[in-house]
mmCIF file of C-alpha atoms and ligand atoms in Angstrom:
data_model
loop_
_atom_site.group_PDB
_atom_site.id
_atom_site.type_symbol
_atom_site.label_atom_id
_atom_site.label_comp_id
_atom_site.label_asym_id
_atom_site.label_seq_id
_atom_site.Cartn_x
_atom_site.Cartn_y
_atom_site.Cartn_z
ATOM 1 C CA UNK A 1 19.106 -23.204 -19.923
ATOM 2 C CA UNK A 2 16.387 -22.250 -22.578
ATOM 3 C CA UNK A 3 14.737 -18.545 -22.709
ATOM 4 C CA UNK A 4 11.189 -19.213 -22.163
ATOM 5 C CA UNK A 5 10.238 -15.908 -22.020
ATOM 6 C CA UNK A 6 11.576 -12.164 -22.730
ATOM 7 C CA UNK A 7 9.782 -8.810 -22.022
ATOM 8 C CA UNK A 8 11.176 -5.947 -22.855
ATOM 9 C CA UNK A 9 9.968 -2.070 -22.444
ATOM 10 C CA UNK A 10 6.180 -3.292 -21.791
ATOM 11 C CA UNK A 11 3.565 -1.070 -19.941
ATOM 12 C CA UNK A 12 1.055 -2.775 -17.576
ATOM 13 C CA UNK A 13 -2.389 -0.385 -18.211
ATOM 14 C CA UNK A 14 -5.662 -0.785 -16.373
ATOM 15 C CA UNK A 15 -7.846 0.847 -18.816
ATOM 16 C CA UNK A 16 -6.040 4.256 -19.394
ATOM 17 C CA UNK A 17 -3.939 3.926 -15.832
ATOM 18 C CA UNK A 18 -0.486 2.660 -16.208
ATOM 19 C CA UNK A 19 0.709 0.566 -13.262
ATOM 20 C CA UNK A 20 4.416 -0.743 -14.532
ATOM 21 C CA UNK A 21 6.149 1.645 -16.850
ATOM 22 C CA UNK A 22 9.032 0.354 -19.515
ATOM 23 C CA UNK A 23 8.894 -3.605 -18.030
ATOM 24 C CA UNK A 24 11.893 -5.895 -19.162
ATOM 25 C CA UNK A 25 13.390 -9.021 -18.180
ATOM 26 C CA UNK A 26 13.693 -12.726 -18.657
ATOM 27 C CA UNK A 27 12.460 -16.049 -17.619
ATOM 28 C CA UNK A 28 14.435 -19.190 -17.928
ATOM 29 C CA UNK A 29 13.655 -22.629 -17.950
ATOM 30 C CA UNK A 30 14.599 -24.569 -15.027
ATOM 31 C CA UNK A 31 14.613 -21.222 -13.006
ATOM 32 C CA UNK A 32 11.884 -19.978 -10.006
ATOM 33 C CA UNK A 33 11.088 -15.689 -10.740
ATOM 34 C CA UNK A 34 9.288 -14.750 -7.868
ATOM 35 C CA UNK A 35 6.602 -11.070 -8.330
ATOM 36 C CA UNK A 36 6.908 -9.203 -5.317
ATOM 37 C CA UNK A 37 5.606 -5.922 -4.200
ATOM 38 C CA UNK A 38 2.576 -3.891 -1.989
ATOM 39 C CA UNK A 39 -0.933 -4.846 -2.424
ATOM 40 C CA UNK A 40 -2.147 -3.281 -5.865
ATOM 41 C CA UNK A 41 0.850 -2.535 -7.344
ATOM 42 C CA UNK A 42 -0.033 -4.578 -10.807
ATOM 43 C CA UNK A 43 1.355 -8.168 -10.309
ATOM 44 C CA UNK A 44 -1.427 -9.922 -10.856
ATOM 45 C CA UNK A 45 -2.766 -7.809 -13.937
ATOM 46 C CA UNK A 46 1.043 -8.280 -15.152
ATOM 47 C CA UNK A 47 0.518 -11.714 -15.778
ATOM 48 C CA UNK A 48 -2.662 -11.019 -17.420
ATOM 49 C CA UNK A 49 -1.186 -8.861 -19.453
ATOM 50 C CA UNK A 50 1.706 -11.245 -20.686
ATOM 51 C CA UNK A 51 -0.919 -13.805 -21.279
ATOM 52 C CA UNK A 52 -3.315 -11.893 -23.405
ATOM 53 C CA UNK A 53 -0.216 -10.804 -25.288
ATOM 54 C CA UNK A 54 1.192 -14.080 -26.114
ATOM 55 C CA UNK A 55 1.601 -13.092 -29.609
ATOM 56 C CA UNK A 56 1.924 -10.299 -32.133
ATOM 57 C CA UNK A 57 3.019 -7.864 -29.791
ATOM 58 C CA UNK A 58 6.660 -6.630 -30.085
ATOM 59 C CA UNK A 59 7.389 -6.020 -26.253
ATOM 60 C CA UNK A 60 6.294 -9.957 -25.310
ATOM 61 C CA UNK A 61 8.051 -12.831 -27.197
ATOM 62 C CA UNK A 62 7.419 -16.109 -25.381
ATOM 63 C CA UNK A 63 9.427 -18.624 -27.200
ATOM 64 C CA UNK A 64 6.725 -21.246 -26.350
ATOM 65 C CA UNK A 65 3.079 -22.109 -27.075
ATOM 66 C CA UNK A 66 0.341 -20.926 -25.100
ATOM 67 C CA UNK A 67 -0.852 -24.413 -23.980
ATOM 68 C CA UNK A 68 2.441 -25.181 -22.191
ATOM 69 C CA UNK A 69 1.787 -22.625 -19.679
ATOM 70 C CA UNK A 70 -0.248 -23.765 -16.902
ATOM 71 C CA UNK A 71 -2.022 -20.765 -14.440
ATOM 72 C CA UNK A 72 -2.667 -21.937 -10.907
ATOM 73 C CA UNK A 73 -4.698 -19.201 -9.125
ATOM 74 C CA UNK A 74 -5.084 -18.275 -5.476
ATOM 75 C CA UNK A 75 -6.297 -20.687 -3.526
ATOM 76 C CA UNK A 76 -9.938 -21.643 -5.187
ATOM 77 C CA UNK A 77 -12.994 -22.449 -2.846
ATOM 78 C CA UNK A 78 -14.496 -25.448 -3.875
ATOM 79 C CA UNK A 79 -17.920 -26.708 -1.764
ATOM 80 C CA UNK A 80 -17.748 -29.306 0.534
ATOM 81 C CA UNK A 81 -20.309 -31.176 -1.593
ATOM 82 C CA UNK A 82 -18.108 -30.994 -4.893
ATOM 83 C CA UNK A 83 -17.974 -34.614 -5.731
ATOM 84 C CA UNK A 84 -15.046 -35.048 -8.189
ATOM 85 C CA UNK A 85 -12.346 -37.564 -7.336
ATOM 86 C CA UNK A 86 -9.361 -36.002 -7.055
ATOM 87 C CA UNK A 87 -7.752 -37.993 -9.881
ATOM 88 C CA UNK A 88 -10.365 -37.334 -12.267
ATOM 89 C CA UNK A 89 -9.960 -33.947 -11.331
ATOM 90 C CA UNK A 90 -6.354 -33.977 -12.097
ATOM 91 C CA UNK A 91 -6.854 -35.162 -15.144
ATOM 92 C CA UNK A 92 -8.860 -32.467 -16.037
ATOM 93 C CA UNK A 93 -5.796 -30.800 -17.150
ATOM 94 C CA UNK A 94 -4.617 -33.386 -19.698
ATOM 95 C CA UNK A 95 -4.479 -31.493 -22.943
ATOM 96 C CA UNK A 96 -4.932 -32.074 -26.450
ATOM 97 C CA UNK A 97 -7.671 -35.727 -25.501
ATOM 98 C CA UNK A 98 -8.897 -37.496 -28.637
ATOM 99 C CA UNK A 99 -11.218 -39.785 -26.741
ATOM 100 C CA UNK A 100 -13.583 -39.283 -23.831
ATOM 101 C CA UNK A 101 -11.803 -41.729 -21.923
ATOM 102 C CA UNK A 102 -8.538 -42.307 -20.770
ATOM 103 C CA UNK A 103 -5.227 -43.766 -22.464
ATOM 104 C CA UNK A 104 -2.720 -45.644 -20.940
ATOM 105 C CA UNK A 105 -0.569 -43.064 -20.915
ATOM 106 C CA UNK A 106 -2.819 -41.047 -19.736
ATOM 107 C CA UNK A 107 -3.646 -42.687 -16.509
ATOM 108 C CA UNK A 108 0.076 -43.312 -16.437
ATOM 109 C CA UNK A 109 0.828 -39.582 -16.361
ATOM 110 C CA UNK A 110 -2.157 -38.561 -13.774
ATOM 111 C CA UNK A 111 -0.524 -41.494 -11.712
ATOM 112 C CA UNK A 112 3.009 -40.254 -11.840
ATOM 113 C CA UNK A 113 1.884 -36.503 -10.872
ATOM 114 C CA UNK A 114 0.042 -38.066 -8.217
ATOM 115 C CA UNK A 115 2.855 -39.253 -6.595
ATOM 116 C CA UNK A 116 5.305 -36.325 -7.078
ATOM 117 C CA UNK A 117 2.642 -34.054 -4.856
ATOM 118 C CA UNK A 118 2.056 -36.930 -2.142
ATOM 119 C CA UNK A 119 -1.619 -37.439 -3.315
ATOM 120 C CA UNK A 120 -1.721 -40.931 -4.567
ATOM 121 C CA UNK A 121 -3.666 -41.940 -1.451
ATOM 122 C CA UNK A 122 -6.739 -39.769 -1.744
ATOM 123 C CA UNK A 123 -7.065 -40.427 -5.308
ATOM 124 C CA UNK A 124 -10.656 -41.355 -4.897
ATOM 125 C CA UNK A 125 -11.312 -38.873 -2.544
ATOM 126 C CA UNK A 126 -13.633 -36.142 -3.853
ATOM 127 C CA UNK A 127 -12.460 -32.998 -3.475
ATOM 128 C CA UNK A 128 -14.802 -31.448 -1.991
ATOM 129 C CA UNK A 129 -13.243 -33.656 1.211
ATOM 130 C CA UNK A 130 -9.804 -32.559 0.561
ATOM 131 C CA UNK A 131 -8.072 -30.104 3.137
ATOM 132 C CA UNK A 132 -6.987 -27.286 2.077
ATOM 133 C CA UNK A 133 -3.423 -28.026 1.864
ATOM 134 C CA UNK A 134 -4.308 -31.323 -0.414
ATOM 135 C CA UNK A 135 -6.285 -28.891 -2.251
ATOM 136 C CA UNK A 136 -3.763 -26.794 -3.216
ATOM 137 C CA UNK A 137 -1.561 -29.769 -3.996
ATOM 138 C CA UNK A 138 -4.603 -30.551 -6.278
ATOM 139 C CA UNK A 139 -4.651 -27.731 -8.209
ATOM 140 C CA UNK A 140 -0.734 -27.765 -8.740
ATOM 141 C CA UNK A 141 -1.246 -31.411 -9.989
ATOM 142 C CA UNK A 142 -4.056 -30.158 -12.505
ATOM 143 C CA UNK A 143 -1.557 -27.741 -13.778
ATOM 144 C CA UNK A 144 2.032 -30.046 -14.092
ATOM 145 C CA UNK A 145 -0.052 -33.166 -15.523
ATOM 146 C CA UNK A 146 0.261 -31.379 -19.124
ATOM 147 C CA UNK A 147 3.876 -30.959 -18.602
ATOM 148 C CA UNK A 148 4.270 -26.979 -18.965
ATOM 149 C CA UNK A 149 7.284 -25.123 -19.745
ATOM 150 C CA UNK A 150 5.718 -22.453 -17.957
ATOM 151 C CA UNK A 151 3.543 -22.657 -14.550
ATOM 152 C CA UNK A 152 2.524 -19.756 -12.738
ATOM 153 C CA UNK A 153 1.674 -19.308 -9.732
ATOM 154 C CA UNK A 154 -0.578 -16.980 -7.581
ATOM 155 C CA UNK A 155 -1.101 -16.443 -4.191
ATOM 156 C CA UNK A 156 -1.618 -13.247 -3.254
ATOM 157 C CA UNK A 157 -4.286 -12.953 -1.037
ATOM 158 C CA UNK A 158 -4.005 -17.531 -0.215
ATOM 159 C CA UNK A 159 -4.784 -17.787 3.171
ATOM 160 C CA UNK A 160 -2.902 -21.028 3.727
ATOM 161 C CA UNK A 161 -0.627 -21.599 6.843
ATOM 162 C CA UNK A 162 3.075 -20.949 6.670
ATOM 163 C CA UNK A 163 4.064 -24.986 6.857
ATOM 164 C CA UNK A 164 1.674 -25.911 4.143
ATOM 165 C CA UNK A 165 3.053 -22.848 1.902
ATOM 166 C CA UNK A 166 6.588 -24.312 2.663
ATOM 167 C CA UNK A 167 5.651 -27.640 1.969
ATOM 168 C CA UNK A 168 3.942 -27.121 -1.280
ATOM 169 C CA UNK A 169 6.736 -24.783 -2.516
ATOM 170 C CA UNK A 170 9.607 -27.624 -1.824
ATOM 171 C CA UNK A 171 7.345 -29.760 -4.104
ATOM 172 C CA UNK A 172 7.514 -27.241 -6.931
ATOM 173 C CA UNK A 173 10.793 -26.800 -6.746
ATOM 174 C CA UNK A 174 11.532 -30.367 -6.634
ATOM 175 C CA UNK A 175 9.313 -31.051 -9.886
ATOM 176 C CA UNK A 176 10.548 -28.206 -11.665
ATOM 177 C CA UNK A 177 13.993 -28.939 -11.487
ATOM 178 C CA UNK A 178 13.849 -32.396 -12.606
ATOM 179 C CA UNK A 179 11.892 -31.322 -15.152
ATOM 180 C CA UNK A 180 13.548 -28.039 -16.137
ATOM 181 C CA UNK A 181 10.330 -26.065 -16.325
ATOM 182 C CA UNK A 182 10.115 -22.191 -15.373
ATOM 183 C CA UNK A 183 8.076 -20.889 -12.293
ATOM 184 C CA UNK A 184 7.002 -17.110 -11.910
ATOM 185 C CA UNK A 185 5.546 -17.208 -8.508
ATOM 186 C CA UNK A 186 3.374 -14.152 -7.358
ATOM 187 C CA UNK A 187 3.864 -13.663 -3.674
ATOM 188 C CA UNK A 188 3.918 -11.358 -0.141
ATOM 189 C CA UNK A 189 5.982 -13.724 1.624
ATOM 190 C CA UNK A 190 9.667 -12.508 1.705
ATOM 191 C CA UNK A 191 10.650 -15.937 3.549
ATOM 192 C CA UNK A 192 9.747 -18.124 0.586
ATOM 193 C CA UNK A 193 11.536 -15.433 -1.535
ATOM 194 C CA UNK A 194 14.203 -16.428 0.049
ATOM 195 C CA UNK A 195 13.952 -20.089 0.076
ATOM 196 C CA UNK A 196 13.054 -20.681 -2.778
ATOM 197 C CA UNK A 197 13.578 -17.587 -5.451
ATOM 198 C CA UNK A 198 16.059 -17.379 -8.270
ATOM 199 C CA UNK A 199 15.302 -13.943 -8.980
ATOM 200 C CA UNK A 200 12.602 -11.524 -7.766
ATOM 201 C CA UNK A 201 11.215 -8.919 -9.694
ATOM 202 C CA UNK A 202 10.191 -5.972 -7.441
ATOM 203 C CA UNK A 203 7.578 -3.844 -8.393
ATOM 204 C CA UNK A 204 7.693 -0.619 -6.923
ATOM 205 C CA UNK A 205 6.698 2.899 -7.591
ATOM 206 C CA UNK A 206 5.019 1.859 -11.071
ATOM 207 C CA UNK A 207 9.309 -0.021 -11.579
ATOM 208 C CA UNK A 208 9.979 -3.381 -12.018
ATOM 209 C CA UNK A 209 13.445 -4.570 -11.115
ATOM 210 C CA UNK A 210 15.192 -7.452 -11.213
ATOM 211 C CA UNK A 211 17.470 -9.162 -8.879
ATOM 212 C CA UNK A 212 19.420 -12.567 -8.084
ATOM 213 C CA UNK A 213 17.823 -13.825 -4.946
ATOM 214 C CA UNK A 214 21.377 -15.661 -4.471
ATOM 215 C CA UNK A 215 23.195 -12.714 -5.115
ATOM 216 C CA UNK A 216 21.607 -10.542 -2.607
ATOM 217 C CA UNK A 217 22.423 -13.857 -0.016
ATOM 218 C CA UNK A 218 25.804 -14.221 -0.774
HETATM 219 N N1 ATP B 301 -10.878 -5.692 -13.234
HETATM 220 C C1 ATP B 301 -10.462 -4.609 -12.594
HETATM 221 N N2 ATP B 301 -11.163 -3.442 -12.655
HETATM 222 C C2 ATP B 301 -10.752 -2.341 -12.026
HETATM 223 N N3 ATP B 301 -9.653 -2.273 -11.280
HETATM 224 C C3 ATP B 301 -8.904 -3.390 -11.167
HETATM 225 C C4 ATP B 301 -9.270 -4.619 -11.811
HETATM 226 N N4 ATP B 301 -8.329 -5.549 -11.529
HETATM 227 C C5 ATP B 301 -7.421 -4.941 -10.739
HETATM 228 N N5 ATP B 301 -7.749 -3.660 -10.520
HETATM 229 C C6 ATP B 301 -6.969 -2.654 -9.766
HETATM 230 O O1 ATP B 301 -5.682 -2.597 -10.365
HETATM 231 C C7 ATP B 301 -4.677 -2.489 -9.394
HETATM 232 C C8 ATP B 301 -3.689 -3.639 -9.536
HETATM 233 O O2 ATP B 301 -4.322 -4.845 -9.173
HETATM 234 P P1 ATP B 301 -3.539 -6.246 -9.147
HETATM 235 O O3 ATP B 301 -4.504 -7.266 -8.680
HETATM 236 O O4 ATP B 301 -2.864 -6.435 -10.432
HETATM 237 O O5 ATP B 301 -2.446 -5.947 -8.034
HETATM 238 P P2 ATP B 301 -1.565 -6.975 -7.221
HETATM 239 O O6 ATP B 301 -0.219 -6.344 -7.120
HETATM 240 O O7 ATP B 301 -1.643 -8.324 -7.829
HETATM 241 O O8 ATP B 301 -2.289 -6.916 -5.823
HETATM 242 P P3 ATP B 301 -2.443 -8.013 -4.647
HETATM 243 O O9 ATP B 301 -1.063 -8.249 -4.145
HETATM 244 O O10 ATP B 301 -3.294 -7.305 -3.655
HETATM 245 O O11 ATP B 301 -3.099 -9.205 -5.241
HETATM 246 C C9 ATP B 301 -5.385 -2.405 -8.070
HETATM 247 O O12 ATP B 301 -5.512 -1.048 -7.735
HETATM 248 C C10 ATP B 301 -6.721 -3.056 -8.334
HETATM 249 O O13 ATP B 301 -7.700 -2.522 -7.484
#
């Protein structure tokens, strides 16, 4: 197990307001964080904050580079009309391209995440024509075809139903564990804490606090 990530004393501000006061813990590789708390409490504009402060500052030390964390956001509309195949879409999120078009290993890699998120059938679909679930899966593609170290994922206000939710969060896990990358997951849902959490940090009266998801279980 490899630190990814350590924070440590760090205060979440909105302009002058402070929302999380004297912030610390760790992220792991190979380990699923989940952000939990009330509407408004700061876990969105927590990850913000760690982002913009991926270096020089002396309360976040990520002990990776900034392009091998990926950001999926809530659930993004996209028009019906939006005419994108899905796997040129995907590969969207290949970093670091020399040439416009693709390499072998390129189309070998958008072909591989393809298949890990059960999408290798609509891979000439547009997206626009995509359900929401696939959608979703989409977007998670995007974001593991660059391998990351670190994905995060938000889905605060994601209006998607509870089987799709369960669905797409067995495929992270699945991928992330074979692959040993990190997951801080942003979410309301205490049942997928459950499931699928390592460790949630609560946030909670301007507090965050850490605990083993297994522990509390066992
Ligand atoms: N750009 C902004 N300008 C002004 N206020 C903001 C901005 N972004 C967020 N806020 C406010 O900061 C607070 C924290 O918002 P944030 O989105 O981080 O909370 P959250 O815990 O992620 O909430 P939710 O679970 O509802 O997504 C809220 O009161 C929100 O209204």
């Amino acid at each position: 197990m490899k630190k990814i990530l350590e924070v440590s004393n760090l205060d979440v501000k909105l302009k002058e307001r402070t929302l999380i006061s004297r912030l610390s813990f760790e992220i792991n590789s190979g380990t699923l964080t989940c952000i939990t708390g009330e509407n408004g409490v700061g876990k969105t504009t927590m990850v913000k904050t760690l982002l913009k402060n991926f270096k020089n500052n002396n309360h976040v030390n990520f002990h990776i580079k900034r392009n091998q964390v990926q950001y999926v956001p809530q659930l993004r509309n996209i028009d019906d009309d939006y005419p994108l195949m899905i796997k040129d879409f995907i590969g969207l999120g290949l970093q670091n391209k020399l040439l416009p078009w693709l390499s072998k290993k390129e189309k070998l890699s958008i072909e591989q995440v393809m298949n890990e998120t059960n999408l290798a059938h609509l891979a000439r679909t547009p997206l626009g024509k995509a359900s929401g679930g696939e959608q979703q899966r989409v977007f998670l593609a995007q974001a593991l075809v660059s391998n990351p170290k670190l994905l995060i994922l938000d889905e605060s206000t994601a209006s998607m139903d509870k089987d799709a939710k369960i669905e797409l969060l067995k495929l992270v896990k699945n991928i992330t564990e074979k692959t040993d990358t990190a997951v801080i997951f942003i979410t309301h849902d205490p049942l997928l804490v459950q499931k699928f959490g390592d460790y949630d940090l609560e946030i909670k009266n301007q507090e965050g606090i850490l605990k083993s998801v297994k522990g509390v279980n066992n």
